[in-house]
Coordinates of C-alpha atoms in Angstrom, one line a residue:
Chain A
M1 CA 35.3 183.9 146.6
T2 CA 35.3 180.8 144.4
A3 CA 32.0 179.0 143.9
K4 CA 31.3 175.8 145.7
I5 CA 29.2 174.5 142.9
S6 CA 29.4 175.8 139.4
L7 CA 27.2 174.9 136.5
R8 CA 28.6 176.1 133.1
H9 CA 26.5 176.1 130.0
V10 CA 24.9 172.8 131.1
G11 CA 22.5 171.2 128.7
Q12 CA 20.6 168.0 129.2
E13 CA 18.6 166.2 126.6
F14 CA 16.5 163.0 127.0
S15 CA 15.2 160.7 124.4
V16 CA 11.6 160.3 125.2
R17 CA 9.8 157.1 124.4
A18 CA 6.4 158.7 124.4
S19 CA 5.3 158.0 120.8
K20 CA 5.9 155.2 118.4
G21 CA 8.8 155.3 115.9
A22 CA 12.0 157.2 116.4
P23 CA 12.4 158.5 120.0
N24 CA 11.9 162.2 120.3
S25 CA 14.6 164.1 122.0
L26 CA 13.6 166.4 124.7
L27 CA 15.7 169.4 125.8
V28 CA 15.2 169.7 129.6
L29 CA 18.1 172.1 130.5
D30 CA 19.6 174.5 128.0
D31 CA 22.7 176.6 128.6
F32 CA 22.2 176.6 132.3
N33 CA 24.6 178.7 134.3
L34 CA 24.6 178.9 138.1
D35 CA 27.2 179.4 140.9
V36 CA 26.5 178.4 144.5
R37 CA 28.6 180.0 147.1
P38 CA 30.3 177.9 149.9
G39 CA 28.1 177.6 152.9
E40 CA 25.1 179.1 151.1
F41 CA 21.5 178.0 151.4
L42 CA 20.1 178.2 147.9
T43 CA 16.6 177.3 147.0
I44 CA 15.4 176.6 143.5
V45 CA 11.9 177.0 142.2
G46 CA 10.5 176.5 138.8
P47 CA 7.4 175.3 137.0
S48 CA 6.7 171.6 136.4
G49 CA 9.1 170.1 133.9
S50 CA 11.6 172.9 134.2
G51 CA 14.3 170.4 135.0
K52 CA 14.6 170.8 138.8
T53 CA 15.1 167.2 139.5
T54 CA 17.4 166.8 136.4
L55 CA 19.5 169.6 137.9
L56 CA 19.8 167.8 141.2
D57 CA 20.7 164.5 139.5
L58 CA 23.5 166.3 137.7
L59 CA 24.8 167.8 140.9
A60 CA 24.6 164.5 142.7
G61 CA 26.4 162.8 139.9
L62 CA 23.5 160.4 139.2
A63 CA 23.4 161.7 135.6
K64 CA 25.9 163.2 133.2
P65 CA 25.0 166.4 131.3
T66 CA 24.7 166.2 127.5
S67 CA 26.8 169.4 127.2
G68 CA 28.5 171.8 129.6
Q69 CA 30.2 171.2 132.9
V70 CA 29.2 170.6 136.5
L71 CA 32.0 171.6 138.9
V72 CA 32.2 171.1 142.6
D73 CA 35.2 172.8 144.3
G74 CA 36.5 173.4 140.8
H75 CA 36.5 169.7 139.9
E76 CA 34.2 168.2 137.3
V77 CA 31.5 165.9 138.7
T78 CA 32.0 162.4 137.3
G79 CA 29.7 160.4 139.6
P80 CA 28.2 160.3 143.1
G81 CA 30.7 161.2 145.8
Q82 CA 30.8 161.5 149.6
D83 CA 31.3 165.2 149.3
R84 CA 27.6 165.5 148.4
A85 CA 24.5 164.0 149.9
V86 CA 20.9 163.8 148.5
V87 CA 17.6 163.9 150.4
F88 CA 14.7 162.7 148.4
Q89 CA 11.0 163.6 148.6
Q90 CA 10.0 160.0 149.2
Y91 CA 12.5 159.5 152.0
A92 CA 14.1 156.5 150.2
L93 CA 14.9 154.7 153.5
F94 CA 15.9 151.1 153.3
P95 CA 12.9 149.4 155.0
W96 CA 14.9 146.4 156.2
R97 CA 17.3 148.5 158.2
T98 CA 16.6 150.2 161.5
A99 CA 16.8 154.0 161.7
A100 CA 20.3 153.7 163.1
R101 CA 21.5 151.3 160.4
N102 CA 19.9 153.5 157.7
V103 CA 21.9 156.4 159.1
S104 CA 25.2 154.4 159.2
I105 CA 25.0 152.9 155.7
G106 CA 27.1 155.7 154.2
L107 CA 29.7 155.0 156.9
E108 CA 30.2 151.4 156.0
G109 CA 33.5 150.8 154.2
T110 CA 35.0 154.0 155.6
G111 CA 37.2 152.1 158.1
L112 CA 34.9 152.7 161.1
N113 CA 34.0 149.6 163.1
R114 CA 30.4 148.7 164.0
R115 CA 30.6 150.4 167.4
Q116 CA 31.9 153.6 166.0
R117 CA 29.3 153.6 163.2
A118 CA 26.5 153.1 165.7
A119 CA 27.8 155.9 167.9
K120 CA 27.9 158.2 165.0
A121 CA 24.4 157.2 163.9
G122 CA 23.2 158.0 167.4
E123 CA 24.9 161.4 167.3
F124 CA 23.2 162.3 164.0
L125 CA 19.8 161.0 165.1
D126 CA 20.2 163.2 168.2
L127 CA 20.9 166.1 165.8
V128 CA 17.6 165.6 164.0
G129 CA 15.7 165.1 167.2
L130 CA 15.2 161.4 167.0
S131 CA 17.2 160.1 170.0
G132 CA 15.5 157.0 171.3
F133 CA 14.3 155.9 167.9
S134 CA 17.4 154.2 166.6
E135 CA 16.1 150.7 166.7
R136 CA 12.8 151.5 164.9
Y137 CA 12.2 150.3 161.4
P138 CA 11.0 152.8 158.9
H139 CA 7.5 151.4 158.8
E140 CA 7.2 152.2 162.5
L141 CA 8.0 155.9 161.9
S142 CA 5.8 158.8 160.7
G143 CA 6.5 160.7 157.5
G144 CA 8.2 163.5 159.3
M145 CA 10.3 161.1 161.3
K146 CA 11.3 159.2 158.2
Q147 CA 12.5 162.4 156.6
R148 CA 14.5 163.2 159.7
V149 CA 16.2 159.8 159.5
A150 CA 16.9 160.5 155.8
I151 CA 18.4 163.9 156.7
A152 CA 20.5 162.3 159.4
R153 CA 21.6 159.6 156.9
S154 CA 22.8 162.3 154.4
L155 CA 24.6 164.2 157.1
A156 CA 26.2 161.2 158.8
Y157 CA 29.1 160.9 156.4
E158 CA 29.7 164.6 156.6
P159 CA 29.4 165.8 153.1
D160 CA 30.0 169.5 152.3
I161 CA 26.9 169.8 150.2
L162 CA 23.4 168.8 150.9
L163 CA 21.1 168.4 147.9
M164 CA 17.5 168.3 148.7
D165 CA 14.7 167.4 146.2
E166 CA 11.4 168.7 147.5
P167 CA 12.1 166.9 150.8
F168 CA 9.1 168.3 152.7
A169 CA 6.5 168.1 149.9
A170 CA 4.9 164.9 151.2
L171 CA 4.5 166.1 154.7
D172 CA 1.6 167.9 156.4
A173 CA 1.8 171.6 156.9
Q174 CA 2.7 171.5 160.6
T175 CA 5.4 168.9 160.3
R176 CA 6.8 170.8 157.3
E177 CA 7.2 174.1 159.1
Q178 CA 8.8 172.3 162.0
L179 CA 11.3 170.5 159.8
Q180 CA 12.0 173.7 157.9
D181 CA 13.1 175.4 161.2
E182 CA 15.1 172.3 162.1
L183 CA 16.8 172.3 158.8
L184 CA 17.8 176.0 159.2
R185 CA 19.1 175.2 162.7
I186 CA 21.2 172.2 161.3
W187 CA 22.4 174.4 158.5
R188 CA 23.6 177.0 160.9
E189 CA 25.2 174.5 163.2
T190 CA 27.0 172.5 160.5
G191 CA 27.7 175.2 157.9
K192 CA 26.9 173.0 154.9
T193 CA 26.2 174.3 151.4
V194 CA 22.5 173.5 150.8
V195 CA 20.8 173.3 147.4
F196 CA 17.1 172.9 148.1
I197 CA 14.6 172.3 145.3
T198 CA 10.9 173.1 146.0
H199 CA 7.7 174.0 144.3
G200 CA 6.6 176.1 147.2
I201 CA 7.3 179.8 146.9
D202 CA 6.8 180.3 150.6
E203 CA 9.2 177.5 151.4
A204 CA 11.8 178.9 149.0
V205 CA 11.7 182.4 150.4
Y206 CA 11.6 181.2 154.0
L207 CA 14.6 178.9 153.7
G208 CA 16.8 180.4 151.1
Q209 CA 19.4 183.1 151.3
R210 CA 18.9 183.3 147.5
V211 CA 16.1 181.9 145.4
A212 CA 16.9 180.7 141.9
V213 CA 13.9 180.9 139.6
L214 CA 13.9 178.6 136.6
S215 CA 12.2 179.2 133.3
S216 CA 9.7 176.7 131.8
R217 CA 11.2 174.0 129.6
P218 CA 13.9 174.0 128.5
G219 CA 15.1 175.1 131.9
R220 CA 17.3 178.2 132.1
L221 CA 18.1 180.3 135.0
K222 CA 15.6 183.1 134.8
A223 CA 16.6 185.2 137.9
I224 CA 18.2 185.0 141.3
V225 CA 16.4 186.7 144.1
D226 CA 18.4 187.7 147.1
I227 CA 16.4 187.1 150.3
D228 CA 17.0 189.4 153.2
L229 CA 14.4 188.9 155.9
G230 CA 16.5 190.7 158.5
E231 CA 17.1 189.3 162.0
R232 CA 15.2 186.0 162.3
E233 CA 15.7 185.5 166.0
G234 CA 12.9 186.8 168.0
E235 CA 10.5 187.1 165.1
S236 CA 7.7 184.7 165.9
D237 CA 5.9 184.7 162.6
I238 CA 8.3 185.7 160.0
R239 CA 6.0 184.7 157.1
S240 CA 3.6 187.5 157.9
T241 CA 6.2 190.3 157.9
T242 CA 6.1 192.9 155.1
R243 CA 9.6 191.9 154.0
F244 CA 8.6 188.3 153.6
V245 CA 5.5 189.2 151.7
E246 CA 7.5 191.5 149.4
H247 CA 10.1 188.8 148.6
R248 CA 7.4 186.3 148.2
H249 CA 5.6 188.5 145.7
K250 CA 8.8 189.1 143.7
V251 CA 9.4 185.4 143.3
W252 CA 5.8 184.7 142.6
S253 CA 5.7 187.3 139.7
L254 CA 8.9 185.8 138.2
L255 CA 7.5 182.3 138.4
H256 CA 3.9 183.1 137.4
D257 CA 4.7 183.7 133.7
E258 CA 6.8 180.6 133.5
V259 CA 4.1 178.4 135.1
Q260 CA 1.6 179.8 132.6
A261 CA 4.0 179.1 129.7
A262 CA 4.6 175.6 131.0
Q263 CA 0.9 174.8 131.3
N264 CA 0.1 176.1 127.9
A265 CA 2.8 173.8 126.5
G266 CA 1.5 170.9 128.5
H267 CA 4.9 170.2 130.1
R268 CA 4.9 167.5 132.7
K269 CA 7.5 165.7 134.7
V270 CA 10.0 163.6 133.0
L271 CA 11.0 160.5 134.9
P272 CA 14.6 159.9 135.8
D273 CA 14.9 157.1 133.3
G274 CA 14.0 159.5 130.5
S275 CA 10.5 158.4 130.0
A276 CA 7.7 160.9 130.1
P277 CA 4.4 159.1 130.4
D278 CA 2.4 162.3 130.7
E279 CA 3.8 163.6 127.4
V280 CA 1.7 161.1 125.4
P281 CA -1.3 162.9 123.7
A282 CA -4.6 161.9 125.2
N283 CA -5.9 160.0 122.2
H284 CA -2.7 158.1 121.6
P285 CA -3.2 154.3 121.3
L286 CA -0.3 153.7 123.7
L287 CA -2.2 155.5 126.4
A288 CA -5.1 153.2 126.0
Q289 CA -2.8 150.2 126.3
R290 CA -1.3 151.6 129.5
S291 CA -4.6 152.1 131.2
A292 CA -5.8 148.7 130.2
A293 CA -2.7 147.0 131.6
Chain B
M1 CA 7.0 174.4 169.5
S2 CA 9.4 172.9 172.0
T3 CA 6.9 170.2 172.9
L4 CA 6.6 169.4 169.2
T5 CA 10.3 169.1 168.6
T6 CA 11.3 167.1 171.6
P7 CA 11.2 163.5 170.6
R8 CA 8.7 161.4 172.5
P9 CA 9.7 157.8 172.7
A10 CA 6.4 156.4 172.0
A11 CA 5.5 153.5 174.3
P12 CA 4.4 150.4 172.6
P13 CA 0.6 150.3 172.3
I14 CA -0.8 148.5 175.3
T15 CA -4.3 147.0 175.0
P16 CA -5.5 146.2 178.5
P17 CA -7.1 142.8 178.8
R18 CA -10.9 142.9 179.1
R19 CA -11.1 142.1 182.8
D20 CA -9.0 145.2 183.8
L21 CA -11.6 147.5 182.4
P22 CA -13.8 149.8 184.7
L23 CA -14.3 148.1 188.0
P24 CA -17.8 147.6 189.3
P25 CA -18.8 148.7 192.9
P26 CA -16.7 146.8 195.5
L27 CA -19.5 144.7 196.8
H28 CA -19.9 142.8 193.6
K29 CA -16.2 143.1 192.7
K30 CA -15.1 139.5 193.2
R31 CA -18.0 137.9 191.5
S32 CA -18.0 140.2 188.5
T33 CA -14.3 139.9 187.9
A34 CA -14.6 136.1 188.0
R35 CA -17.6 136.3 185.6
L36 CA -15.7 138.5 183.2
A37 CA -12.7 136.2 183.3
L38 CA -15.0 133.2 182.7
R39 CA -16.6 135.0 179.8
G40 CA -13.2 135.8 178.4
S41 CA -12.0 132.2 178.5
L42 CA -15.4 131.1 177.1
T43 CA -14.9 133.4 174.1
T44 CA -11.5 132.0 173.5
A45 CA -12.8 128.4 173.8
A46 CA -15.6 129.2 171.4
T47 CA -13.3 130.7 168.8
L48 CA -11.0 127.7 169.1
L49 CA -14.0 125.3 168.7
W50 CA -15.3 127.2 165.7
K51 CA -11.9 127.1 164.0
S52 CA -11.4 123.4 164.5
A53 CA -15.1 122.6 163.8
A54 CA -14.6 121.8 160.1
I55 CA -11.8 119.4 160.8
L56 CA -13.6 117.7 163.7
L57 CA -16.7 117.3 161.5
F58 CA -14.7 115.8 158.7
L59 CA -13.0 113.4 161.1
A60 CA -16.4 112.4 162.5
L61 CA -17.8 111.9 159.0
W62 CA -14.8 109.7 158.3
E63 CA -15.3 107.7 161.4
F64 CA -19.1 107.2 161.3
G65 CA -19.9 107.7 157.6
P66 CA -18.5 104.3 156.5
R67 CA -20.1 102.5 159.4
Y68 CA -23.6 103.8 159.0
L69 CA -23.9 105.4 155.6
A70 CA -21.8 103.4 153.3
S71 CA -22.8 100.0 151.8
E72 CA -20.9 96.9 152.8
S73 CA -18.8 96.8 149.6
T74 CA -17.8 100.5 149.8
R75 CA -16.8 100.2 153.4
V76 CA -13.9 97.9 152.4
F77 CA -12.4 100.8 150.4
L78 CA -13.4 103.5 152.9
P79 CA -12.4 102.1 156.3
P80 CA -13.5 104.3 159.3
L81 CA -10.9 106.5 160.9
H82 CA -10.0 104.3 163.9
E83 CA -9.0 101.4 161.6
V84 CA -6.7 103.8 159.7
L85 CA -5.2 105.0 163.0
I86 CA -4.6 101.5 164.2
A87 CA -2.9 100.7 160.9
G88 CA -0.8 103.8 161.3
T89 CA 0.2 102.9 164.8
D90 CA 1.2 99.4 163.6
L91 CA 3.3 100.9 160.9
I92 CA 5.0 103.1 163.5
A93 CA 5.5 100.2 165.8
T94 CA 7.3 98.2 163.2
G95 CA 9.3 101.2 162.2
A96 CA 8.1 101.0 158.6
L97 CA 6.5 104.4 158.5
Q98 CA 9.6 106.1 159.9
S99 CA 11.8 104.6 157.3
H100 CA 9.4 105.5 154.5
I101 CA 9.2 109.1 155.8
A102 CA 13.0 109.2 156.1
A103 CA 13.3 108.0 152.5
S104 CA 10.9 110.6 151.2
L105 CA 12.3 113.4 153.3
T106 CA 15.9 112.6 152.2
R107 CA 14.9 112.8 148.5
S108 CA 12.8 115.9 148.7
A109 CA 15.4 117.7 150.9
A110 CA 18.2 116.8 148.5
G111 CA 16.2 118.0 145.4
F112 CA 14.8 121.0 147.2
S113 CA 18.3 122.1 148.4
I114 CA 19.7 121.7 144.9
A115 CA 16.8 123.8 143.5
V116 CA 17.2 126.5 146.1
V117 CA 20.9 126.9 145.6
L118 CA 20.8 126.8 141.8
G119 CA 17.6 128.8 141.6
I120 CA 18.8 131.7 143.7
S121 CA 22.3 131.9 142.2
L122 CA 21.2 131.6 138.6
G123 CA 18.3 133.9 139.3
L124 CA 20.6 136.6 140.6
V125 CA 22.9 136.3 137.6
I126 CA 20.0 136.4 135.1
A127 CA 18.3 139.3 136.8
W128 CA 21.5 141.3 137.1
Y129 CA 22.4 141.0 133.4
G130 CA 19.5 142.4 131.3
P131 CA 20.5 140.9 128.0
L132 CA 20.9 137.5 129.5
H133 CA 17.4 137.8 130.9
S134 CA 15.8 138.7 127.6
F135 CA 17.8 135.9 125.9
L136 CA 16.8 133.1 128.4
N137 CA 13.3 134.3 129.3
P138 CA 11.4 132.5 126.5
L139 CA 13.2 129.2 127.2
L140 CA 12.5 129.6 130.9
E141 CA 8.8 130.2 130.2
L142 CA 8.7 127.1 128.1
F143 CA 10.3 124.9 130.8
R144 CA 8.2 126.4 133.5
N145 CA 5.0 125.6 131.7
T146 CA 6.1 122.0 131.2
A147 CA 4.6 119.9 134.0
A148 CA 7.4 118.3 135.9
L149 CA 5.6 114.9 136.0
A150 CA 5.4 114.9 132.3
L151 CA 9.1 114.7 132.2
L152 CA 9.2 111.8 134.7
P153 CA 9.6 109.2 131.9
V154 CA 12.5 111.2 130.5
F155 CA 14.3 111.3 133.8
T156 CA 13.6 107.6 134.4
L157 CA 15.0 106.7 130.9
L158 CA 18.1 108.8 131.4
L159 CA 18.7 108.2 135.1
G160 CA 17.0 104.9 135.9
I161 CA 14.5 104.3 138.6
G162 CA 17.0 104.9 141.4
E163 CA 17.5 107.9 143.7
E164 CA 19.0 110.1 141.0
S165 CA 15.9 110.4 138.9
K166 CA 13.6 111.2 141.8
I167 CA 16.0 113.8 143.3
T168 CA 16.3 115.3 139.8
I169 CA 12.6 115.6 139.2
V170 CA 12.1 117.2 142.6
A171 CA 14.9 119.6 141.9
F172 CA 13.4 120.4 138.5
A173 CA 9.9 121.0 139.9
A174 CA 11.2 123.2 142.8
F175 CA 13.8 125.0 140.7
F176 CA 11.4 127.2 138.7
P177 CA 9.5 128.9 141.5
V178 CA 12.8 129.8 143.2
L179 CA 14.4 131.0 139.9
L180 CA 11.4 133.1 138.7
N181 CA 10.8 134.7 142.1
T182 CA 14.5 135.5 142.5
I183 CA 14.4 137.2 139.1
A184 CA 11.2 139.0 139.9
G185 CA 12.5 140.1 143.3
V186 CA 15.7 141.6 141.9
R187 CA 14.0 143.2 138.9
T188 CA 11.3 144.9 141.0
V189 CA 13.6 146.7 143.4
D190 CA 12.4 150.2 144.0
P191 CA 14.5 152.4 141.6
L192 CA 14.4 155.2 144.2
L193 CA 16.3 153.0 146.7
V194 CA 18.9 152.3 144.0
R195 CA 19.2 156.0 143.3
A196 CA 19.5 156.7 147.1
A197 CA 22.1 154.0 147.4
R198 CA 24.1 155.3 144.5
S199 CA 23.9 158.8 145.9
L200 CA 25.4 157.4 149.1
G201 CA 28.3 156.3 147.1
L202 CA 27.5 152.5 146.9
R203 CA 29.1 150.9 143.9
S204 CA 27.9 147.8 142.1
P205 CA 29.0 145.0 144.4
A206 CA 28.0 146.8 147.6
L207 CA 24.8 148.0 145.9
F208 CA 23.9 144.5 145.1
R209 CA 24.7 143.1 148.5
K210 CA 23.2 145.9 150.6
V211 CA 20.2 147.0 148.6
I212 CA 19.1 144.7 145.8
L213 CA 19.5 141.4 147.7
P214 CA 17.8 142.4 150.9
S215 CA 14.9 144.0 149.1
A216 CA 14.5 140.8 147.0
V217 CA 14.6 138.5 150.0
P218 CA 10.8 138.4 150.7
T219 CA 10.0 137.6 147.1
I220 CA 12.7 135.0 147.0
F221 CA 11.3 133.4 150.1
T222 CA 7.8 133.2 148.6
G223 CA 9.4 131.2 145.8
I224 CA 11.1 129.0 148.3
R225 CA 7.8 128.3 150.0
M226 CA 6.2 127.4 146.7
A227 CA 9.1 125.2 145.9
G228 CA 8.8 123.3 149.2
T229 CA 5.2 122.5 148.4
S230 CA 5.8 121.3 144.9
A231 CA 8.9 119.3 146.0
I232 CA 6.7 117.1 148.2
L233 CA 3.8 116.8 145.7
V234 CA 6.1 115.8 142.8
L235 CA 8.1 113.4 145.0
I236 CA 5.1 111.5 146.1
A237 CA 3.9 111.1 142.6
A238 CA 7.3 110.0 141.4
E239 CA 7.5 107.4 144.2
M240 CA 4.2 106.0 143.2
V241 CA 5.5 105.2 139.8
G242 CA 8.7 103.5 140.6
A243 CA 10.4 103.1 144.0
K244 CA 11.1 100.6 146.7
A245 CA 10.7 103.0 149.7
G246 CA 9.0 106.3 150.5
L247 CA 5.5 107.4 151.3
G248 CA 4.4 107.3 147.6
Y249 CA 5.6 103.7 147.5
L250 CA 3.9 102.9 150.8
I251 CA 0.5 104.2 149.4
T252 CA 0.6 102.3 146.1
N253 CA 2.1 99.2 147.6
A254 CA -0.6 99.1 150.3
Q255 CA -3.2 99.5 147.6
N256 CA -1.8 96.7 145.5
S257 CA -1.6 94.4 148.6
F258 CA -5.2 95.4 149.5
L259 CA -4.1 96.8 152.8
I260 CA -6.6 99.6 152.5
P261 CA -6.2 101.1 156.1
Q262 CA -2.5 101.2 155.6
M263 CA -3.0 103.1 152.3
Y264 CA -5.0 105.7 154.1
A265 CA -2.4 105.9 156.9
G266 CA 0.1 106.7 154.2
I267 CA -2.1 109.4 152.7
L268 CA -2.7 110.9 156.1
T269 CA 1.0 111.0 156.7
V270 CA 1.6 112.8 153.4
S271 CA -1.0 115.5 154.3
L272 CA 0.5 116.0 157.8
L273 CA 4.0 116.2 156.3
G274 CA 3.0 118.7 153.7
L275 CA 1.3 120.8 156.4
L276 CA 4.3 120.7 158.6
V277 CA 6.7 121.7 155.8
N278 CA 4.4 124.5 154.8
V279 CA 4.1 125.9 158.3
L280 CA 7.9 125.8 158.7
L281 CA 8.5 127.6 155.4
V282 CA 5.7 130.2 156.1
T283 CA 7.4 130.9 159.5
A284 CA 10.8 131.4 157.8
E285 CA 9.2 133.6 155.1
R286 CA 7.5 135.7 157.8
H287 CA 10.8 136.0 159.7
F288 CA 12.6 137.3 156.6
S289 CA 9.9 139.7 155.6
R290 CA 9.3 141.3 159.0
W291 CA 10.1 144.8 157.7
R292 CA 7.5 144.5 155.0
T293 CA 4.6 143.8 157.4
S294 CA 3.3 147.4 157.4
I295 CA 3.1 147.4 153.6
N296 CA 1.1 144.3 153.5
T297 CA -1.4 145.2 156.1

């Protein structure tokens, strides 16, 4: 079986403008190799600064790797494409558009007329359980509802691959569990390939068929854990089964050393534009300026 | 679980009016409801009175102050309100006030429109091309901090005392708020939205039209509102210096002809006109920023 997504020897370097003088280069991903199977639900966990978001940007085509190749269906990724969709942690809905018009934005320019687009938006809002909310503006929706709209928006133009960057991290625990179950249902119904980035081990084990564990910076693939929780249907509280706990512990042990290593090295998040404000030493004059501003 | 997942179309929040609240025993029902309704309308009236109290007090001071407090000589320069209103009515009756208003409005509308069109289109171009922005920004800062009225002599020398110089100075004064707010609006677009739009496959022209422009509209409208205010202010000043019609001319001309009540009628008209323009522009601004309401509150 050929891989749906294939990362080959991918390296990503940023020049960081943290200190004065020549920009430092920062190796975020190094010789990264990973294959994602078609129709698979893969979750990715890793310590802060291990390049999870960078990885997603590369897959989405929002950034180009410094070295190596990112292949989707055997073709190199050169930019964003309608075969892939991204769901962001902060929803990223367009606040001046209603829920329905947010969902249909990816359909504009595809030859569908306004009526057809609206019908399709309604269909996908139904899928995420938001029928009746199509004329609401994002500010009239709760966090969970916003993320549902964002999911509907990414599904509406029917991509093969769904890329999700900690999509449920900003939600409360109850809403998160609810959306996790809905995501699994949608995944089963639609058969998409899902790459789901998270910092929650429970979430990774609960959702993923496989969990990819990244090393601390520079990010490499440390291990892939196959998750087999058995028959899910009928199991009311899967998170407290022995199987779940075993898998969870396995991922935790793999991650634990890396988190420790990352903390000791003081690695923090690097922003998408390549700046890493947290990388500035605490007594650096730039930092004082920043806080004064 | 199922109750949680089924969407509940939330009804719009209904706040029942006060008089619909718990009903008292039937015997007193009629009287109490009436009393509550009365209390409700009394509260509204009181709020209304409180809100207009400052203006009413000011008008009262204007009417009675000159009559009882001012000395004889001062009263000539500070006529009571009713004399001003009579002068205003006379001006309306002869049609003079209308023609002055028309002259002023034509000029400020022309200058304002030029400023809005130029300001928005140039602002979009400058904001979109980073190098152009860093190249022009120092010059724009210099011009912006030059008081428009300080340039009035320059415009008069170059364009004469006719309509051109007045429209130009209005356009100049109104141009910078629009331009700078357009630039700010485009440059402060949430980068996350741009990322999301790019991931949805939007390329430059569509990205600009569907994401950057709509997200900048509220900021641009703030600039337009500021431009509207300064358009009127600057025009009145320009008309006072050299014009044969317009509200600024009316005021200075009345002063020179010692028609003091007429002068105050002119000033009052300017205030009301400014207020009207501002209300219109605020309404428009609010209309275009509806989606932003939750962020602001």
